[in-house]
PDB file of C-alpha atoms in Angstrom:
ATOM      1  CA  UNK T   1       0.000   0.000   0.000  1.00 62.00           C
ATOM      2  CA  UNK T   2       2.843   2.412   0.870  1.00 60.00           C
ATOM      3  CA  UNK T   3       4.622   1.657  -2.425  1.00 55.00           C
ATOM      4  CA  UNK T   4       1.425   2.310  -4.378  1.00 54.00           C
ATOM      5  CA  UNK T   5       0.951   5.667  -2.618  1.00 49.00           C
ATOM      6  CA  UNK T   6       4.555   6.661  -3.316  1.00 46.00           C
ATOM      7  CA  UNK T   7       4.123   5.756  -6.985  1.00 51.00           C
ATOM      8  CA  UNK T   8       1.016   7.940  -7.228  1.00 52.00           C
ATOM      9  CA  UNK T   9       2.833  10.819  -5.549  1.00 46.00           C
ATOM     10  CA  UNK T  10       5.450  10.982  -8.339  1.00 46.00           C
ATOM     11  CA  UNK T  11       4.510  13.828 -10.683  1.00 49.00           C
ATOM     12  CA  UNK T  12       3.585  12.508 -14.088  1.00 51.00           C
ATOM     13  CA  UNK T  13       3.969  15.797 -15.904  1.00 57.00           C
ATOM     14  CA  UNK T  14       5.007  15.747 -19.516  1.00 61.00           C
ATOM     15  CA  UNK T  15       8.297  17.428 -20.351  1.00 87.00           C
ATOM     16  CA  UNK T  16       8.872  19.721 -23.313  1.00 93.00           C
ATOM     17  CA  UNK T  17      12.464  20.495 -24.235  1.00 94.00           C
ATOM     18  CA  UNK T  18      13.965  22.533 -27.055  1.00 97.00           C
ATOM     19  CA  UNK T  19      17.423  22.164 -28.503  1.00 97.00           C
ATOM     20  CA  UNK T  20      19.766  22.125 -31.461  1.00 98.00           C
ATOM     21  CA  UNK T  21      20.383  19.090 -33.669  1.00 98.00           C
ATOM     22  CA  UNK T  22      23.057  18.500 -36.271  1.00 98.00           C
ATOM     23  CA  UNK T  23      24.990  15.777 -37.960  1.00 97.00           C
ATOM     24  CA  UNK T  24      26.111  13.946 -41.053  1.00 96.00           C
ATOM     25  CA  UNK T  25      24.016  12.578 -43.957  1.00 94.00           C
ATOM     26  CA  UNK T  26      25.457   9.540 -45.748  1.00 90.00           C
ATOM     27  CA  UNK T  27      23.370   8.872 -48.854  1.00 86.00           C
ATOM     28  CA  UNK T  28      23.378   6.085 -51.401  1.00 77.00           C
ATOM     29  CA  UNK T  29      21.416   6.482 -54.607  1.00 66.00           C
ATOM     30  CA  UNK T  30      19.623   3.483 -56.048  1.00 62.00           C
ATOM     31  CA  UNK T  31      18.222   3.695 -59.541  1.00 58.00           C
ATOM     32  CA  UNK T  32      15.221   1.842 -60.947  1.00 55.00           C
ATOM     33  CA  UNK T  33      17.505   0.442 -63.680  1.00 56.00           C
ATOM     34  CA  UNK T  34      20.995  -0.871 -62.911  1.00 52.00           C
ATOM     35  CA  UNK T  35      22.563   1.350 -65.553  1.00 48.00           C
ATOM     36  CA  UNK T  36      24.126   3.947 -63.278  1.00 50.00           C
ATOM     37  CA  UNK T  37      25.899   3.013 -60.036  1.00 53.00           C
ATOM     38  CA  UNK T  38      26.436   5.499 -57.207  1.00 58.00           C
ATOM     39  CA  UNK T  39      28.735   5.363 -54.210  1.00 64.00           C
ATOM     40  CA  UNK T  40      27.951   6.859 -50.831  1.00 69.00           C
ATOM     41  CA  UNK T  41      27.648  10.655 -50.799  1.00 79.00           C
ATOM     42  CA  UNK T  42      27.945  12.832 -47.718  1.00 86.00           C
ATOM     43  CA  UNK T  43      26.230  16.005 -46.598  1.00 90.00           C
ATOM     44  CA  UNK T  44      25.160  17.616 -43.352  1.00 95.00           C
ATOM     45  CA  UNK T  45      22.085  18.841 -41.482  1.00 97.00           C
ATOM     46  CA  UNK T  46      21.511  21.349 -38.685  1.00 98.00           C
ATOM     47  CA  UNK T  47      18.575  23.080 -37.039  1.00 98.00           C
ATOM     48  CA  UNK T  48      16.279  23.488 -34.031  1.00 98.00           C
ATOM     49  CA  UNK T  49      14.394  20.582 -32.499  1.00 98.00           C
ATOM     50  CA  UNK T  50      11.767  19.934 -29.836  1.00 97.00           C
ATOM     51  CA  UNK T  51      11.013  16.859 -27.759  1.00 95.00           C
ATOM     52  CA  UNK T  52       7.852  16.098 -25.802  1.00 94.00           C
ATOM     53  CA  UNK T  53       8.178  13.201 -23.333  1.00 90.00           C
ATOM     54  CA  UNK T  54       6.020  11.497 -20.722  1.00 87.00           C
ATOM     55  CA  UNK T  55       8.688  10.703 -18.073  1.00 78.00           C
ATOM     56  CA  UNK T  56       7.395   7.583 -16.303  1.00 81.00           C
ATOM     57  CA  UNK T  57       6.172   5.883 -19.468  1.00 86.00           C
ATOM     58  CA  UNK T  58       9.230   6.830 -21.572  1.00 88.00           C
ATOM     59  CA  UNK T  59       7.106   7.532 -24.640  1.00 93.00           C
ATOM     60  CA  UNK T  60       7.427  10.782 -26.527  1.00 94.00           C
ATOM     61  CA  UNK T  61       7.523  12.657 -29.822  1.00 96.00           C
ATOM     62  CA  UNK T  62      10.367  14.644 -31.282  1.00 95.00           C
ATOM     63  CA  UNK T  63      10.435  16.923 -34.272  1.00 97.00           C
ATOM     64  CA  UNK T  64      12.957  19.170 -35.969  1.00 97.00           C
ATOM     65  CA  UNK T  65      13.258  21.809 -38.675  1.00 98.00           C
ATOM     66  CA  UNK T  66      16.581  21.090 -40.385  1.00 98.00           C
ATOM     67  CA  UNK T  67      18.599  22.636 -43.201  1.00 97.00           C
ATOM     68  CA  UNK T  68      19.847  19.501 -44.954  1.00 95.00           C
ATOM     69  CA  UNK T  69      22.268  18.613 -47.755  1.00 90.00           C
ATOM     70  CA  UNK T  70      22.396  15.154 -49.296  1.00 83.00           C
ATOM     71  CA  UNK T  71      24.468  13.784 -52.136  1.00 72.00           C
ATOM     72  CA  UNK T  72      27.218  15.368 -54.202  1.00 67.00           C
ATOM     73  CA  UNK T  73      27.783  17.296 -57.428  1.00 66.00           C
ATOM     74  CA  UNK T  74      24.932  16.978 -59.949  1.00 64.00           C
ATOM     75  CA  UNK T  75      22.728  14.894 -57.629  1.00 68.00           C
ATOM     76  CA  UNK T  76      23.124  17.075 -54.536  1.00 78.00           C
ATOM     77  CA  UNK T  77      19.864  17.825 -52.750  1.00 82.00           C
ATOM     78  CA  UNK T  78      19.653  20.920 -50.574  1.00 88.00           C
ATOM     79  CA  UNK T  79      16.483  21.673 -48.698  1.00 92.00           C
ATOM     80  CA  UNK T  80      14.348  21.766 -45.597  1.00 96.00           C
ATOM     81  CA  UNK T  81      13.869  18.512 -43.698  1.00 96.00           C
ATOM     82  CA  UNK T  82      11.108  17.963 -41.130  1.00 97.00           C
ATOM     83  CA  UNK T  83      11.409  14.649 -39.245  1.00 97.00           C
ATOM     84  CA  UNK T  84       8.632  13.744 -36.764  1.00 97.00           C
ATOM     85  CA  UNK T  85       9.371  10.624 -34.705  1.00 97.00           C
ATOM     86  CA  UNK T  86       7.602   8.615 -32.055  1.00 97.00           C
ATOM     87  CA  UNK T  87      10.324   7.848 -29.530  1.00 96.00           C
ATOM     88  CA  UNK T  88      10.492   5.245 -26.741  1.00 95.00           C
ATOM     89  CA  UNK T  89      13.208   5.701 -24.123  1.00 93.00           C
ATOM     90  CA  UNK T  90      14.443   3.204 -21.561  1.00 92.00           C
ATOM     91  CA  UNK T  91      16.225   4.884 -18.660  1.00 85.00           C
ATOM     92  CA  UNK T  92      19.339   3.188 -17.337  1.00 83.00           C
ATOM     93  CA  UNK T  93      19.719   5.445 -14.324  1.00 77.00           C
ATOM     94  CA  UNK T  94      19.400   9.181 -14.081  1.00 73.00           C
ATOM     95  CA  UNK T  95      22.309   9.933 -16.422  1.00 88.00           C
ATOM     96  CA  UNK T  96      21.862   7.431 -19.255  1.00 93.00           C
ATOM     97  CA  UNK T  97      19.053   6.186 -21.473  1.00 93.00           C
ATOM     98  CA  UNK T  98      18.667   4.382 -24.769  1.00 96.00           C
ATOM     99  CA  UNK T  99      15.922   5.090 -27.294  1.00 96.00           C
ATOM    100  CA  UNK T 100      14.346   3.764 -30.463  1.00 98.00           C
ATOM    101  CA  UNK T 101      12.428   6.032 -32.804  1.00 98.00           C
ATOM    102  CA  UNK T 102      10.315   5.792 -35.946  1.00 98.00           C
ATOM    103  CA  UNK T 103       8.203   8.163 -37.989  1.00 98.00           C
ATOM    104  CA  UNK T 104       7.817  10.119 -41.204  1.00 97.00           C
ATOM    105  CA  UNK T 105      10.406  12.484 -42.646  1.00 96.00           C
ATOM    106  CA  UNK T 106       9.352  15.292 -44.988  1.00 96.00           C
ATOM    107  CA  UNK T 107      11.965  16.845 -47.303  1.00 93.00           C
ATOM    108  CA  UNK T 108      11.404  19.966 -49.411  1.00 92.00           C
ATOM    109  CA  UNK T 109      14.070  20.439 -52.104  1.00 86.00           C
ATOM    110  CA  UNK T 110      15.312  23.968 -52.877  1.00 85.00           C
ATOM    111  CA  UNK T 111      17.243  23.168 -56.079  1.00 74.00           C
ATOM    112  CA  UNK T 112      16.176  22.272 -59.602  1.00 66.00           C
ATOM    113  CA  UNK T 113      18.493  21.458 -62.517  1.00 61.00           C
ATOM    114  CA  UNK T 114      17.710  20.967 -66.212  1.00 54.00           C
ATOM    115  CA  UNK T 115      18.651  17.298 -66.653  1.00 60.00           C
ATOM    116  CA  UNK T 116      17.541  16.144 -63.178  1.00 62.00           C
ATOM    117  CA  UNK T 117      13.810  16.280 -62.429  1.00 65.00           C
ATOM    118  CA  UNK T 118      13.809  16.675 -58.646  1.00 68.00           C
ATOM    119  CA  UNK T 119      10.740  16.008 -56.573  1.00 74.00           C
ATOM    120  CA  UNK T 120       9.967  19.228 -54.702  1.00 81.00           C
ATOM    121  CA  UNK T 121       8.435  17.327 -51.775  1.00 86.00           C
ATOM    122  CA  UNK T 122       9.541  13.880 -50.636  1.00 88.00           C
ATOM    123  CA  UNK T 123       8.428  11.557 -47.839  1.00 93.00           C
ATOM    124  CA  UNK T 124      10.583   8.929 -46.148  1.00 93.00           C
ATOM    125  CA  UNK T 125      10.278   6.572 -43.200  1.00 96.00           C
ATOM    126  CA  UNK T 126      12.744   7.113 -40.336  1.00 96.00           C
ATOM    127  CA  UNK T 127      13.994   4.200 -38.239  1.00 98.00           C
ATOM    128  CA  UNK T 128      16.508   5.110 -35.553  1.00 97.00           C
ATOM    129  CA  UNK T 129      18.162   4.422 -32.229  1.00 98.00           C
ATOM    130  CA  UNK T 130      20.527   6.216 -29.900  1.00 97.00           C
ATOM    131  CA  UNK T 131      21.559   7.154 -26.398  1.00 97.00           C
ATOM    132  CA  UNK T 132      20.673  10.027 -24.095  1.00 94.00           C
ATOM    133  CA  UNK T 133      23.514  11.249 -21.901  1.00 94.00           C
ATOM    134  CA  UNK T 134      23.393  13.572 -18.883  1.00 90.00           C
ATOM    135  CA  UNK T 135      19.709  14.456 -19.601  1.00 84.00           C
ATOM    136  CA  UNK T 136      20.729  16.994 -22.277  1.00 91.00           C
ATOM    137  CA  UNK T 137      22.859  15.279 -24.925  1.00 96.00           C
ATOM    138  CA  UNK T 138      21.532  12.800 -27.507  1.00 97.00           C
ATOM    139  CA  UNK T 139      23.625  10.821 -29.971  1.00 98.00           C
ATOM    140  CA  UNK T 140      21.868   8.667 -32.527  1.00 98.00           C
ATOM    141  CA  UNK T 141      21.751   7.022 -35.904  1.00 97.00           C
ATOM    142  CA  UNK T 142      18.742   7.022 -38.258  1.00 97.00           C
ATOM    143  CA  UNK T 143      18.009   5.274 -41.535  1.00 96.00           C
ATOM    144  CA  UNK T 144      15.689   7.065 -43.977  1.00 93.00           C
ATOM    145  CA  UNK T 145      13.843   4.849 -46.424  1.00 91.00           C
ATOM    146  CA  UNK T 146      12.216   6.931 -49.209  1.00 89.00           C
ATOM    147  CA  UNK T 147       8.584   6.191 -50.034  1.00 89.00           C
ATOM    148  CA  UNK T 148       9.017   7.212 -53.686  1.00 78.00           C
ATOM    149  CA  UNK T 149      11.636   8.417 -56.166  1.00 71.00           C
ATOM    150  CA  UNK T 150      13.747  11.359 -55.014  1.00 68.00           C
ATOM    151  CA  UNK T 151      14.338  12.497 -58.590  1.00 63.00           C
ATOM    152  CA  UNK T 152      14.396  11.320 -62.193  1.00 64.00           C
ATOM    153  CA  UNK T 153      17.660  11.231 -64.133  1.00 62.00           C
ATOM    154  CA  UNK T 154      17.317  11.774 -67.889  1.00 63.00           C
ATOM    155  CA  UNK T 155      20.029  10.397 -70.127  1.00 62.00           C
ATOM    156  CA  UNK T 156      20.013   9.597 -73.856  1.00 54.00           C
ATOM    157  CA  UNK T 157      16.272  10.109 -74.076  1.00 59.00           C
ATOM    158  CA  UNK T 158      15.555   7.677 -71.243  1.00 64.00           C
ATOM    159  CA  UNK T 159      14.411   8.496 -67.706  1.00 66.00           C
ATOM    160  CA  UNK T 160      15.569   6.595 -64.643  1.00 66.00           C
ATOM    161  CA  UNK T 161      13.954   6.998 -61.216  1.00 72.00           C
ATOM    162  CA  UNK T 162      16.320   7.281 -58.253  1.00 73.00           C
ATOM    163  CA  UNK T 163      15.830   6.876 -54.519  1.00 77.00           C
ATOM    164  CA  UNK T 164      18.086   8.671 -52.068  1.00 79.00           C
ATOM    165  CA  UNK T 165      18.466   6.239 -49.136  1.00 84.00           C
ATOM    166  CA  UNK T 166      20.197   8.029 -46.272  1.00 91.00           C
ATOM    167  CA  UNK T 167      21.914   7.180 -42.996  1.00 94.00           C
ATOM    168  CA  UNK T 168      22.034  10.056 -40.517  1.00 95.00           C
ATOM    169  CA  UNK T 169      24.475  10.263 -37.637  1.00 97.00           C
ATOM    170  CA  UNK T 170      23.304  12.996 -35.263  1.00 97.00           C
ATOM    171  CA  UNK T 171      24.037  14.801 -32.049  1.00 98.00           C
ATOM    172  CA  UNK T 172      21.512  17.000 -30.254  1.00 98.00           C
ATOM    173  CA  UNK T 173      21.718  19.224 -27.214  1.00 97.00           C
ATOM    174  CA  UNK T 174      18.457  19.929 -25.379  1.00 95.00           C
ATOM    175  CA  UNK T 175      18.188  22.931 -23.065  1.00 91.00           C
TER     176      UNK T 175
END
């Protein structure tokens, strides 16, 4: 009975934190036809983020507004990225936690070139995991699986659809 009363006395208030997130994009292009091969391309992302968490349950939502670059040279994508993830955190003491996250990622491309038909808006599925350190620092890795072609490459009168599959390595500091 005493343990039950103590558990009820713990405040179950949701926490809202704001912070800054940044990291590295490692993209690999896959084409609908195996005519053109592409190695990994790197870029970066940075921007503000917010995280809403229910402390006792460990369930929460995080979102960010990121300036993002993916790819290289003629297939570089530069734009605004908006990931929204459902996040489950398991606390391993007051200073350490591990999390898994999943959700949609919306990308809005700023660039357009003549021979590459870029999709102005793209949707991907995020799958990620990471660690929370000292209640303010988060380090994680996320895989973005595109739900459609990122752009169409036109060569010799033929069009090839391409998907920009991306690994993200990130660090975030929450205030």
